[in-house]
Amino acid sequence: MTITLDSLEPALSVRQVLTLERVLAGEPEVVAGASHLDRPVRWVHVAEAADVGVMLTGGEMVLTTGVLLAGDEDKQAEYVRSLHRAEAAAVVLGLGRAFPAAPDVMRRVAERCGLPMVVLHRPFPFAELTEEVQSRLVRRKFAAVSLSEAVRTELTALITAGAPLQRLLDEVARHSACPVVVTNLAHRVLGTAGERPAVDDVLRDWERISRQAGGTEGDGWIRAELGGRGERWGRIVLCGYRGDTATGRLLADRAAEALVLHRMLGGGAACSWEEQSAQSLLTDLVSGVVPARQLLPRARAAGLPVNRRTFVPLVVRDGDPARLERLLRLLGLPGLVAELADGATAVLLSLPRDQDAGALAEHFATRLRTETGPDHTVVAAAEPRAAWDDVPTGLREAQHVADAVADSSAVLDLPPVVRLKDVHLRGLIRLLRDDPHVQSFAERELDGLLRETDEDLLSVLRTYLATGRNKSRTAQLHHVSRPALYRRLESIQVRLGVDLDDFEQAASVHIALLAHDAQQQ
């Protein structure tokens, strides 16, 4: 059976102890510290000596008859102060044997110290109360340890099976029943899990609330540091944890152990947690499955400026994400980088509205092409977006542009940043590639070459048409002589039954070839 927080007994507070049937039989009355009854009770201890505090470690409910305190107000006052210094949870005084009523001195000192003081009006065997509370506390501790071990076992099994980070976080969130956030030391969110609305509430103003929540855990924020070999590199946070703090710490510690192990074993993984976070966000934006408005808290928590910004969606073909990240940092451009599919990498720039977004995108692309060579990198862009809700459409437009020129970028004279207006017919064919009529047209026009799948002739035809039927350029790009090129063009015309010197026939073949290439991607 899986142990969750719902299966654990709640931590016992002073208030809850006073509602137990055995305690009610003693007719308890709170005579001091009534506003502090929610203190947790860690243990129950019977003590009579005035210096009882030296025997305590904090959190104890102390039971006494007061037999060693009767007649000495100084001892009575010191008894209460000693409990306060030891951070006891409460003091319970059994009336009758030494005191017929609550001693005024003890009551006043307890009130000043904020220590709950309870008197029992009827004789009550302390052993029964001790047994009842101790058994409940032991059950609680056993359940907490069982939960801790269950979490450790399940997370270790997931790591062994090669599960991704998100799967581990989902498991932690299921056990803790609250949002879970993983951050780096700069409070940038690397991963989240939990009910989506609750997570979004936490992320909405993440940097401020994460810093304000600071060091204390009394507000339900339980933290565990992530790191190894003396170096910290992040933390995991249970946000708004409803259980007792000790159990929360156990859960957080087990989760931290698993995440550190996961990162160590994934040291050779394709991308870091930071990259995975950006990839998840940009993939969701491109897909449109999640409305952009719902992704805004994640973007803000990931460190992307989103207030009063201009967003520039880019898609880079054959660009190394790590190189793109470094270039953004070098140029001081805020943005996210994420590898998509088929050799495409999305880059979302977030620029102040008073900056020239087009010029900065051109500068970024020019620097990138200088480093990698113009024949190896295509930078496609959509028009800048002033509204976050328009970013998904912009990313899809940039992806469409990049796809439209991906197969022939080496033979096209492309600007540093390729936009929709630059792809012309290729863009239209890319949009229509799944239309059955277009597919049938491409098959019919190219049948003579496709039947024998002569890739060399297809490549020559592709270059010849992309260069505007420039024979010299085509021969140069294919490293053949002009006579050899003429022979290949003649073979192509014979197989297709067309005259490539005729503009209309050449245009028809060109459209068919564009459609064929688009369908292969």
Short mmCIF file of C-alpha atoms in Angstrom, two decimals:
data_model
loop_
_atom_site.label_atom_id
_atom_site.label_comp_id
_atom_site.label_asym_id
_atom_site.label_seq_id
_atom_site.Cartn_x
_atom_site.Cartn_y
_atom_site.Cartn_z
CA MET A 1 0.00 0.00 0.00
CA THR A 2 1.31 3.45 -0.91
CA ILE A 3 1.63 5.77 2.07
CA THR A 4 0.57 9.36 1.54
CA LEU A 5 0.03 12.30 3.84
CA ASP A 6 -3.68 11.54 3.95
CA SER A 7 -2.93 8.22 5.64
CA LEU A 8 -0.91 9.82 8.44
CA GLU A 9 -2.40 10.93 11.73
CA PRO A 10 -2.13 14.70 12.17
CA ALA A 11 0.65 15.93 14.44
CA LEU A 12 -0.58 16.24 18.02
CA SER A 13 -0.87 19.78 19.35
CA VAL A 14 -1.54 20.84 22.93
CA ARG A 15 -5.12 21.60 21.90
CA GLN A 16 -5.59 18.11 20.46
CA VAL A 17 -4.13 16.41 23.53
CA LEU A 18 -6.69 18.21 25.68
CA THR A 19 -9.52 16.72 23.59
CA LEU A 20 -8.48 13.10 24.19
CA GLU A 21 -11.07 11.10 26.14
CA ARG A 22 -8.65 10.18 28.93
CA VAL A 23 -7.70 13.83 29.40
CA LEU A 24 -11.32 15.01 29.33
CA ALA A 25 -12.01 12.66 32.23
CA GLY A 26 -9.71 14.84 34.35
CA GLU A 27 -11.76 18.00 33.54
CA PRO A 28 -8.87 20.06 32.09
CA GLU A 29 -8.93 23.87 32.25
CA VAL A 30 -6.52 26.17 30.43
CA VAL A 31 -5.50 28.88 32.91
CA ALA A 32 -2.64 30.51 30.98
CA GLY A 33 -1.20 30.69 27.46
CA ALA A 34 -4.53 29.97 25.76
CA SER A 35 -3.29 31.59 22.52
CA HIS A 36 -0.45 29.06 22.21
CA LEU A 37 -2.41 25.80 22.27
CA ASP A 38 -1.40 24.87 18.72
CA ARG A 39 2.15 24.10 19.76
CA PRO A 40 3.16 20.59 18.68
CA VAL A 41 3.73 18.02 21.44
CA ARG A 42 6.87 16.00 20.80
CA TRP A 43 6.77 13.94 24.00
CA VAL A 44 5.10 13.68 27.45
CA HIS A 45 7.26 13.90 30.57
CA VAL A 46 6.44 13.68 34.30
CA ALA A 47 8.64 15.97 36.43
CA GLU A 48 8.43 17.61 39.85
CA ALA A 49 11.88 19.23 40.38
CA ALA A 50 12.06 23.02 40.16
CA ASP A 51 14.94 22.90 37.66
CA VAL A 52 13.04 20.55 35.35
CA GLY A 53 14.27 22.40 32.25
CA VAL A 54 17.68 20.75 32.35
CA MET A 55 16.01 17.39 31.65
CA LEU A 56 14.11 18.59 28.55
CA THR A 57 15.04 19.06 24.90
CA GLY A 58 11.97 21.02 23.73
CA GLY A 59 8.42 20.19 22.71
CA GLU A 60 7.53 18.20 25.83
CA MET A 61 4.20 18.38 27.63
CA VAL A 62 5.23 18.26 31.30
CA LEU A 63 2.91 16.67 33.91
CA THR A 64 3.27 17.52 37.61
CA THR A 65 1.38 17.35 40.91
CA GLY A 66 3.46 20.20 42.34
CA VAL A 67 4.32 18.33 45.57
CA LEU A 68 7.85 19.77 45.58
CA LEU A 69 6.63 23.27 44.80
CA ALA A 70 3.96 23.76 47.48
CA GLY A 71 4.57 26.64 49.84
CA ASP A 72 7.47 28.15 47.90
CA GLU A 73 6.45 30.78 45.34
CA ASP A 74 10.03 31.27 44.15
CA LYS A 75 10.25 27.60 43.24
CA GLN A 76 6.87 27.79 41.54
CA ALA A 77 7.97 30.76 39.40
CA GLU A 78 11.34 29.16 38.60
CA TYR A 79 9.62 25.92 37.61
CA VAL A 80 7.59 27.72 34.93
CA ARG A 81 10.54 29.81 33.75
CA SER A 82 12.65 26.67 33.49
CA LEU A 83 10.02 25.07 31.26
CA HIS A 84 9.90 28.20 29.12
CA ARG A 85 13.69 28.25 28.67
CA ALA A 86 13.60 24.59 27.64
CA GLU A 87 10.85 25.38 25.05
CA ALA A 88 8.38 22.96 26.58
CA ALA A 89 5.05 22.64 24.79
CA ALA A 90 2.88 23.00 27.94
CA VAL A 91 2.64 22.25 31.64
CA VAL A 92 -0.24 20.22 33.14
CA LEU A 93 -0.85 20.50 36.91
CA GLY A 94 -2.95 17.91 38.71
CA LEU A 95 -4.95 19.62 41.48
CA GLY A 96 -5.71 18.11 44.87
CA ARG A 97 -2.52 16.67 46.22
CA ALA A 98 -0.50 19.90 46.62
CA PHE A 99 -2.72 22.66 45.22
CA PRO A 100 -6.51 22.98 45.51
CA ALA A 101 -6.44 25.57 42.70
CA ALA A 102 -4.00 26.92 40.15
CA PRO A 103 -1.21 28.85 41.96
CA ASP A 104 -1.39 32.53 41.02
CA VAL A 105 2.39 32.81 40.71
CA MET A 106 2.65 29.94 38.25
CA ARG A 107 -0.33 31.18 36.27
CA ARG A 108 1.04 34.75 35.97
CA VAL A 109 4.54 33.64 34.97
CA ALA A 110 3.14 31.16 32.42
CA GLU A 111 0.97 33.89 30.89
CA ARG A 112 3.94 36.25 30.59
CA CYS A 113 6.07 33.52 29.01
CA GLY A 114 3.33 32.39 26.62
CA LEU A 115 3.49 28.86 28.04
CA PRO A 116 0.17 26.98 28.01
CA MET A 117 -0.74 25.96 31.58
CA VAL A 118 -3.50 23.43 32.18
CA VAL A 119 -4.97 22.25 35.47
CA LEU A 120 -6.87 18.98 35.99
CA HIS A 121 -9.75 19.35 38.43
CA ARG A 122 -10.28 15.63 39.02
CA PRO A 123 -7.69 13.05 40.08
CA PHE A 124 -6.12 11.58 37.01
CA PRO A 125 -3.46 8.84 36.63
CA PHE A 126 -0.66 10.45 34.68
CA ALA A 127 0.39 7.03 33.38
CA GLU A 128 -2.80 6.83 31.27
CA LEU A 129 -2.15 10.18 29.63
CA THR A 130 1.49 9.33 29.04
CA GLU A 131 0.57 6.00 27.47
CA GLU A 132 -2.09 7.51 25.21
CA VAL A 133 0.03 10.37 23.91
CA GLN A 134 3.23 8.35 23.57
CA SER A 135 1.49 5.63 21.56
CA ARG A 136 0.03 8.22 19.18
CA LEU A 137 3.40 9.93 18.77
CA VAL A 138 5.16 6.64 18.13
CA ARG A 139 2.58 5.71 15.50
CA ARG A 140 3.09 9.11 13.91
CA LYS A 141 6.87 8.74 13.82
CA PHE A 142 6.64 5.22 12.45
CA ALA A 143 4.27 6.38 9.70
CA ALA A 144 6.58 9.31 8.85
CA VAL A 145 9.61 7.02 8.59
CA SER A 146 7.59 4.55 6.49
CA LEU A 147 6.55 7.37 4.19
CA SER A 148 10.16 8.52 3.91
CA GLU A 149 11.36 5.05 2.98
CA ALA A 150 8.49 4.53 0.53
CA VAL A 151 9.40 7.76 -1.24
CA ARG A 152 13.08 6.83 -1.33
CA THR A 153 12.29 3.38 -2.77
CA GLU A 154 9.91 4.71 -5.42
CA LEU A 155 12.22 7.52 -6.53
CA THR A 156 15.22 5.20 -6.69
CA ALA A 157 13.23 2.81 -8.87
CA LEU A 158 12.30 5.65 -11.21
CA ILE A 159 15.93 6.77 -11.49
CA THR A 160 17.05 3.20 -12.19
CA ALA A 161 14.44 2.99 -14.95
CA GLY A 162 15.81 6.18 -16.53
CA ALA A 163 12.79 8.37 -15.73
CA PRO A 164 13.06 12.08 -16.56
CA LEU A 165 13.18 14.81 -13.93
CA GLN A 166 9.48 15.62 -14.36
CA ARG A 167 8.46 12.08 -13.46
CA LEU A 168 10.40 12.30 -10.19
CA LEU A 169 8.85 15.65 -9.31
CA ASP A 170 5.36 14.34 -10.05
CA GLU A 171 5.96 11.53 -7.58
CA VAL A 172 7.17 13.92 -4.88
CA ALA A 173 4.12 16.14 -5.43
CA ARG A 174 1.82 13.14 -5.16
CA HIS A 175 3.26 12.21 -1.77
CA SER A 176 3.42 15.74 -0.39
CA ALA A 177 0.01 16.83 -1.74
CA CYS A 178 1.32 20.35 -2.47
CA PRO A 179 3.14 22.18 -5.27
CA VAL A 180 6.81 21.23 -5.66
CA VAL A 181 9.36 23.61 -7.19
CA VAL A 182 13.02 23.05 -8.06
CA THR A 183 15.18 26.15 -8.48
CA ASN A 184 18.77 27.14 -8.99
CA LEU A 185 20.52 29.39 -6.48
CA ALA A 186 19.26 32.50 -8.31
CA HIS A 187 15.65 31.38 -7.67
CA ARG A 188 15.13 30.55 -11.35
CA VAL A 189 12.60 27.73 -11.63
CA LEU A 190 13.96 24.56 -13.23
CA GLY A 191 10.96 22.30 -12.69
CA THR A 192 7.54 22.14 -11.07
CA ALA A 193 4.93 19.54 -10.18
CA GLY A 194 1.52 19.43 -8.56
CA GLU A 195 -1.99 20.55 -9.40
CA ARG A 196 -1.61 23.07 -12.22
CA PRO A 197 -3.76 25.85 -10.71
CA ALA A 198 -1.92 25.61 -7.39
CA VAL A 199 1.47 25.61 -9.13
CA ASP A 200 0.48 28.66 -11.21
CA ASP A 201 -0.56 30.49 -8.04
CA VAL A 202 2.87 29.82 -6.56
CA LEU A 203 4.71 30.87 -9.73
CA ARG A 204 2.69 34.01 -10.40
CA ASP A 205 5.06 36.16 -8.37
CA TRP A 206 7.68 33.54 -7.72
CA GLU A 207 10.84 35.59 -7.23
CA ARG A 208 9.27 37.89 -4.66
CA ILE A 209 7.47 35.24 -2.61
CA SER A 210 10.37 32.79 -2.74
CA ARG A 211 12.73 35.40 -1.33
CA GLN A 212 10.18 36.63 1.23
CA ALA A 213 9.47 33.09 2.40
CA GLY A 214 13.17 33.02 3.20
CA GLY A 215 14.44 30.82 5.94
CA THR A 216 11.50 29.88 8.17
CA GLU A 217 9.45 26.78 7.52
CA GLY A 218 6.52 27.60 9.77
CA ASP A 219 4.53 28.91 6.83
CA GLY A 220 4.48 25.50 5.15
CA TRP A 221 7.49 26.14 2.91
CA ILE A 222 9.84 23.19 3.37
CA ARG A 223 13.22 23.38 1.66
CA ALA A 224 16.10 21.03 1.03
CA GLU A 225 19.37 22.02 -0.59
CA LEU A 226 20.66 20.32 -3.74
CA GLY A 227 24.37 19.81 -4.21
CA GLY A 228 27.33 17.60 -3.60
CA ARG A 229 31.04 17.67 -2.79
CA GLY A 230 30.61 20.79 -0.72
CA GLU A 231 28.92 22.80 -3.47
CA ARG A 232 25.25 23.81 -3.59
CA TRP A 233 23.62 24.32 -6.98
CA GLY A 234 19.89 24.43 -6.24
CA ARG A 235 17.05 23.61 -3.89
CA ILE A 236 13.72 21.81 -3.83
CA VAL A 237 10.77 23.52 -2.14
CA LEU A 238 7.50 22.03 -0.91
CA CYS A 239 5.14 25.02 -1.18
CA GLY A 240 2.27 25.25 1.29
CA TYR A 241 2.90 21.84 2.83
CA ARG A 242 0.00 21.01 5.17
CA GLY A 243 1.58 18.29 7.29
CA ASP A 244 3.88 18.69 10.27
CA THR A 245 7.27 20.20 9.61
CA ALA A 246 9.29 17.14 10.66
CA THR A 247 7.54 14.90 8.13
CA GLY A 248 7.89 17.59 5.49
CA ARG A 249 11.61 17.75 6.08
CA LEU A 250 11.87 13.98 5.70
CA LEU A 251 10.03 14.17 2.38
CA ALA A 252 12.11 17.07 1.14
CA ASP A 253 15.36 15.36 2.16
CA ARG A 254 14.40 12.13 0.37
CA ALA A 255 13.44 14.11 -2.72
CA ALA A 256 16.71 16.06 -2.61
CA GLU A 257 18.74 12.85 -2.37
CA ALA A 258 16.94 11.47 -5.41
CA LEU A 259 17.38 14.65 -7.46
CA VAL A 260 21.09 14.83 -6.71
CA LEU A 261 21.48 11.18 -7.74
CA HIS A 262 19.41 11.80 -10.87
CA ARG A 263 21.63 14.72 -11.87
CA MET A 264 24.83 12.79 -11.16
CA LEU A 265 23.74 9.82 -13.25
CA GLY A 266 22.53 12.13 -15.99
CA GLY A 267 25.82 13.99 -16.21
CA GLY A 268 26.20 12.99 -19.84
CA ALA A 269 22.62 13.82 -20.75
CA ALA A 270 21.87 15.87 -23.84
CA CYS A 271 20.69 18.89 -21.90
CA SER A 272 20.72 20.33 -18.41
CA TRP A 273 17.74 20.91 -16.15
CA GLU A 274 17.80 24.58 -17.20
CA GLU A 275 17.60 23.55 -20.84
CA GLN A 276 14.88 21.01 -20.11
CA SER A 277 12.83 23.72 -18.38
CA ALA A 278 13.15 26.08 -21.36
CA GLN A 279 12.44 23.23 -23.77
CA SER A 280 9.24 22.27 -21.97
CA LEU A 281 8.01 25.87 -21.92
CA LEU A 282 8.78 26.66 -25.57
CA THR A 283 7.44 23.30 -26.76
CA ASP A 284 4.16 24.02 -24.99
CA LEU A 285 4.08 27.49 -26.55
CA VAL A 286 4.70 26.15 -30.06
CA SER A 287 2.16 23.34 -29.74
CA GLY A 288 -0.64 25.63 -28.57
CA VAL A 289 -2.03 22.82 -26.40
CA VAL A 290 -1.74 25.05 -23.32
CA PRO A 291 -3.04 28.64 -23.69
CA ALA A 292 -0.22 31.19 -23.62
CA ARG A 293 -1.83 33.03 -20.70
CA GLN A 294 -1.53 29.90 -18.55
CA LEU A 295 2.17 29.61 -19.41
CA LEU A 296 2.97 33.16 -18.36
CA PRO A 297 3.76 32.27 -14.70
CA ARG A 298 6.17 29.56 -15.89
CA ALA A 299 7.92 31.99 -18.22
CA ARG A 300 8.28 34.59 -15.48
CA ALA A 301 9.56 32.00 -13.00
CA ALA A 302 12.05 30.71 -15.59
CA GLY A 303 13.68 34.14 -15.55
CA LEU A 304 12.18 35.59 -18.75
CA PRO A 305 11.17 39.26 -18.43
CA VAL A 306 7.52 39.51 -19.50
CA ASN A 307 6.23 42.93 -18.39
CA ARG A 308 6.14 45.64 -21.08
CA ARG A 309 8.40 43.70 -23.44
CA THR A 310 8.69 43.04 -27.15
CA PHE A 311 9.01 39.34 -27.96
CA VAL A 312 11.00 38.18 -31.00
CA PRO A 313 10.34 34.53 -31.94
CA LEU A 314 13.26 32.91 -33.78
CA VAL A 315 13.93 29.39 -35.03
CA VAL A 316 17.51 28.45 -35.87
CA ARG A 317 18.27 25.54 -38.18
CA ASP A 318 21.35 23.46 -37.32
CA GLY A 319 22.19 25.68 -34.37
CA ASP A 320 23.82 24.30 -31.22
CA PRO A 321 21.61 25.31 -28.23
CA ALA A 322 24.66 25.74 -25.97
CA ARG A 323 26.28 28.05 -28.54
CA LEU A 324 23.05 30.06 -28.83
CA GLU A 325 22.85 30.41 -25.03
CA ARG A 326 26.42 31.68 -24.89
CA LEU A 327 25.79 34.16 -27.69
CA LEU A 328 22.70 35.55 -25.95
CA ARG A 329 24.72 36.08 -22.77
CA LEU A 330 27.58 37.65 -24.73
CA LEU A 331 25.23 40.11 -26.45
CA GLY A 332 23.24 40.78 -23.27
CA LEU A 333 19.96 39.67 -24.84
CA PRO A 334 17.37 38.21 -22.42
CA GLY A 335 15.75 35.10 -23.85
CA LEU A 336 15.08 31.39 -23.72
CA VAL A 337 16.66 28.72 -25.91
CA ALA A 338 15.22 25.25 -26.47
CA GLU A 339 15.90 22.47 -28.95
CA LEU A 340 12.74 21.43 -30.79
CA ALA A 341 12.61 18.62 -33.36
CA ASP A 342 14.40 17.89 -36.65
CA GLY A 343 17.44 20.03 -35.95
CA ALA A 344 15.48 23.18 -35.10
CA THR A 345 16.16 25.32 -32.04
CA ALA A 346 13.69 27.92 -30.81
CA VAL A 347 14.96 31.23 -29.42
CA LEU A 348 12.52 33.62 -27.78
CA LEU A 349 13.99 37.07 -27.22
CA SER A 350 12.40 39.42 -24.66
CA LEU A 351 13.45 43.01 -25.31
CA PRO A 352 12.56 46.40 -23.79
CA ARG A 353 9.99 48.16 -25.92
CA ASP A 354 12.29 51.13 -26.58
CA GLN A 355 14.86 48.93 -28.35
CA ASP A 356 14.90 48.14 -32.08
CA ALA A 357 13.83 44.50 -32.04
CA GLY A 358 14.50 43.99 -35.76
CA ALA A 359 18.03 45.40 -35.56
CA LEU A 360 18.91 43.31 -32.51
CA ALA A 361 17.61 40.14 -34.19
CA GLU A 362 19.73 40.95 -37.26
CA HIS A 363 22.78 41.54 -35.05
CA PHE A 364 22.24 38.22 -33.27
CA ALA A 365 21.87 36.35 -36.59
CA THR A 366 24.91 38.04 -38.15
CA ARG A 367 27.12 37.14 -35.18
CA LEU A 368 25.86 33.56 -35.27
CA ARG A 369 26.47 33.17 -39.01
CA THR A 370 29.94 34.66 -38.56
CA GLU A 371 30.77 31.95 -36.02
CA THR A 372 29.20 29.01 -37.85
CA GLY A 373 29.37 30.04 -41.51
CA PRO A 374 26.42 31.20 -43.65
CA ASP A 375 26.06 27.79 -45.29
CA HIS A 376 25.43 26.01 -41.99
CA THR A 377 22.88 28.10 -40.13
CA VAL A 378 19.47 29.50 -41.02
CA VAL A 379 17.89 32.03 -38.67
CA ALA A 380 14.16 32.38 -39.29
CA ALA A 381 12.05 34.99 -37.52
CA ALA A 382 8.48 36.09 -37.13
CA GLU A 383 7.55 39.73 -36.77
CA PRO A 384 8.06 41.04 -33.20
CA ARG A 385 5.10 40.51 -30.86
CA ALA A 386 4.04 43.10 -28.31
CA ALA A 387 1.56 40.77 -26.57
CA TRP A 388 2.48 37.52 -24.82
CA ASP A 389 -0.67 35.85 -26.18
CA ASP A 390 0.71 36.29 -29.73
CA VAL A 391 4.01 34.52 -29.00
CA PRO A 392 2.80 30.97 -29.92
CA THR A 393 1.66 32.14 -33.36
CA GLY A 394 4.99 33.90 -33.83
CA LEU A 395 7.00 30.79 -32.91
CA ARG A 396 4.96 28.66 -35.32
CA GLU A 397 5.48 31.23 -38.07
CA ALA A 398 9.25 31.24 -37.47
CA GLN A 399 9.27 27.44 -37.51
CA HIS A 400 7.33 27.44 -40.79
CA VAL A 401 9.85 29.83 -42.37
CA ALA A 402 12.81 27.75 -41.19
CA ASP A 403 11.23 24.56 -42.55
CA ALA A 404 10.46 26.22 -45.89
CA VAL A 405 14.13 26.94 -46.64
CA ALA A 406 15.75 24.07 -44.75
CA ASP A 407 16.28 21.87 -47.82
CA SER A 408 17.87 24.51 -50.06
CA SER A 409 19.46 27.15 -47.84
CA ALA A 410 22.90 26.49 -49.33
CA VAL A 411 21.82 27.51 -52.86
CA LEU A 412 19.57 30.42 -51.92
CA ASP A 413 20.80 33.94 -51.34
CA LEU A 414 19.26 34.37 -47.91
CA PRO A 415 19.37 37.46 -45.66
CA PRO A 416 20.81 37.06 -42.12
CA VAL A 417 17.25 36.76 -40.78
CA VAL A 418 14.74 34.99 -43.01
CA ARG A 419 11.13 36.11 -42.68
CA LEU A 420 7.85 35.00 -44.15
CA LYS A 421 8.13 37.47 -47.02
CA ASP A 422 11.45 35.86 -48.04
CA VAL A 423 10.18 32.31 -48.58
CA HIS A 424 7.67 33.13 -51.34
CA LEU A 425 6.48 29.98 -53.16
CA ARG A 426 8.32 27.67 -50.79
CA GLY A 427 6.24 28.94 -47.90
CA LEU A 428 3.00 28.33 -49.74
CA ILE A 429 4.02 24.82 -50.78
CA ARG A 430 5.05 24.06 -47.21
CA LEU A 431 1.57 25.00 -46.01
CA LEU A 432 -0.10 22.84 -48.70
CA ARG A 433 2.19 19.80 -48.48
CA ASP A 434 -0.44 17.55 -46.85
CA ASP A 435 -3.10 18.30 -49.45
CA PRO A 436 -3.82 15.10 -51.47
CA HIS A 437 -4.10 17.09 -54.70
CA VAL A 438 -0.64 18.58 -54.19
CA GLN A 439 0.80 15.17 -53.34
CA SER A 440 -0.74 13.65 -56.46
CA PHE A 441 0.59 16.51 -58.61
CA ALA A 442 4.14 16.05 -57.27
CA GLU A 443 4.10 12.31 -57.87
CA ARG A 444 2.79 12.75 -61.42
CA GLU A 445 5.28 15.46 -62.42
CA LEU A 446 8.34 13.70 -60.97
CA ASP A 447 7.37 10.12 -61.70
CA GLY A 448 10.19 9.59 -64.19
CA LEU A 449 12.81 10.36 -61.56
CA LEU A 450 11.07 9.01 -58.47
CA ARG A 451 10.45 5.61 -60.07
CA GLU A 452 14.18 4.92 -60.12
CA THR A 453 14.92 7.08 -57.05
CA ASP A 454 18.00 8.63 -58.67
CA GLU A 455 19.03 10.96 -55.84
CA ASP A 456 21.91 12.41 -57.84
CA LEU A 457 19.66 13.60 -60.64
CA LEU A 458 17.10 14.88 -58.12
CA SER A 459 19.83 16.85 -56.38
CA VAL A 460 21.04 18.38 -59.65
CA LEU A 461 17.46 19.28 -60.61
CA ARG A 462 16.87 20.83 -57.19
CA THR A 463 19.97 23.01 -57.43
CA TYR A 464 19.36 23.96 -61.06
CA LEU A 465 15.85 25.20 -60.35
CA ALA A 466 16.75 26.87 -57.02
CA THR A 467 19.48 28.91 -58.74
CA GLY A 468 17.08 30.15 -61.39
CA ARG A 469 18.36 27.64 -64.00
CA ASN A 470 21.91 28.97 -63.71
CA LYS A 471 24.04 26.26 -65.31
CA SER A 472 27.40 27.71 -64.25
CA ARG A 473 26.34 27.99 -60.61
CA THR A 474 24.82 24.51 -60.63
CA ALA A 475 27.98 22.96 -62.09
CA GLN A 476 30.09 24.79 -59.52
CA LEU A 477 27.95 23.64 -56.57
CA HIS A 478 28.02 20.00 -57.76
CA HIS A 479 31.72 20.11 -58.67
CA VAL A 480 31.18 18.88 -62.24
CA SER A 481 32.11 20.27 -65.62
CA ARG A 482 29.54 22.05 -67.76
CA PRO A 483 29.44 19.23 -70.36
CA ALA A 484 28.80 16.72 -67.54
CA LEU A 485 26.03 18.93 -66.23
CA TYR A 486 24.46 19.20 -69.69
CA ARG A 487 24.36 15.40 -69.93
CA ARG A 488 22.60 15.15 -66.56
CA LEU A 489 20.09 17.84 -67.44
CA GLU A 490 19.37 16.06 -70.72
CA SER A 491 18.78 12.81 -68.84
CA ILE A 492 16.41 14.61 -66.45
CA GLN A 493 14.39 16.11 -69.30
CA VAL A 494 14.12 12.75 -71.05
CA ARG A 495 12.93 10.96 -67.91
CA LEU A 496 10.40 13.66 -67.05
CA GLY A 497 9.34 14.36 -70.64
CA VAL A 498 9.74 18.11 -70.22
CA ASP A 499 11.74 20.98 -71.67
CA LEU A 500 13.43 22.81 -68.80
CA ASP A 501 14.13 25.79 -71.07
CA ASP A 502 10.38 26.33 -71.23
CA PHE A 503 9.45 28.61 -68.31
CA GLU A 504 6.02 27.10 -67.64
CA GLN A 505 7.26 23.50 -67.74
CA ALA A 506 10.25 24.35 -65.55
CA ALA A 507 7.96 26.16 -63.09
CA SER A 508 5.66 23.13 -62.94
CA VAL A 509 8.57 20.80 -62.20
CA HIS A 510 9.94 23.25 -59.64
CA ILE A 511 6.63 23.38 -57.77
CA ALA A 512 6.38 19.58 -57.84
CA LEU A 513 9.91 19.24 -56.48
CA LEU A 514 9.22 21.73 -53.69
CA ALA A 515 6.10 19.80 -52.76
CA HIS A 516 8.00 16.49 -52.83
CA ASP A 517 10.77 17.86 -50.59
CA ALA A 518 8.23 19.35 -48.17
CA GLN A 519 6.47 16.00 -47.87
CA GLN A 520 9.75 14.26 -46.96
CA GLN A 521 10.37 16.52 -43.94
#
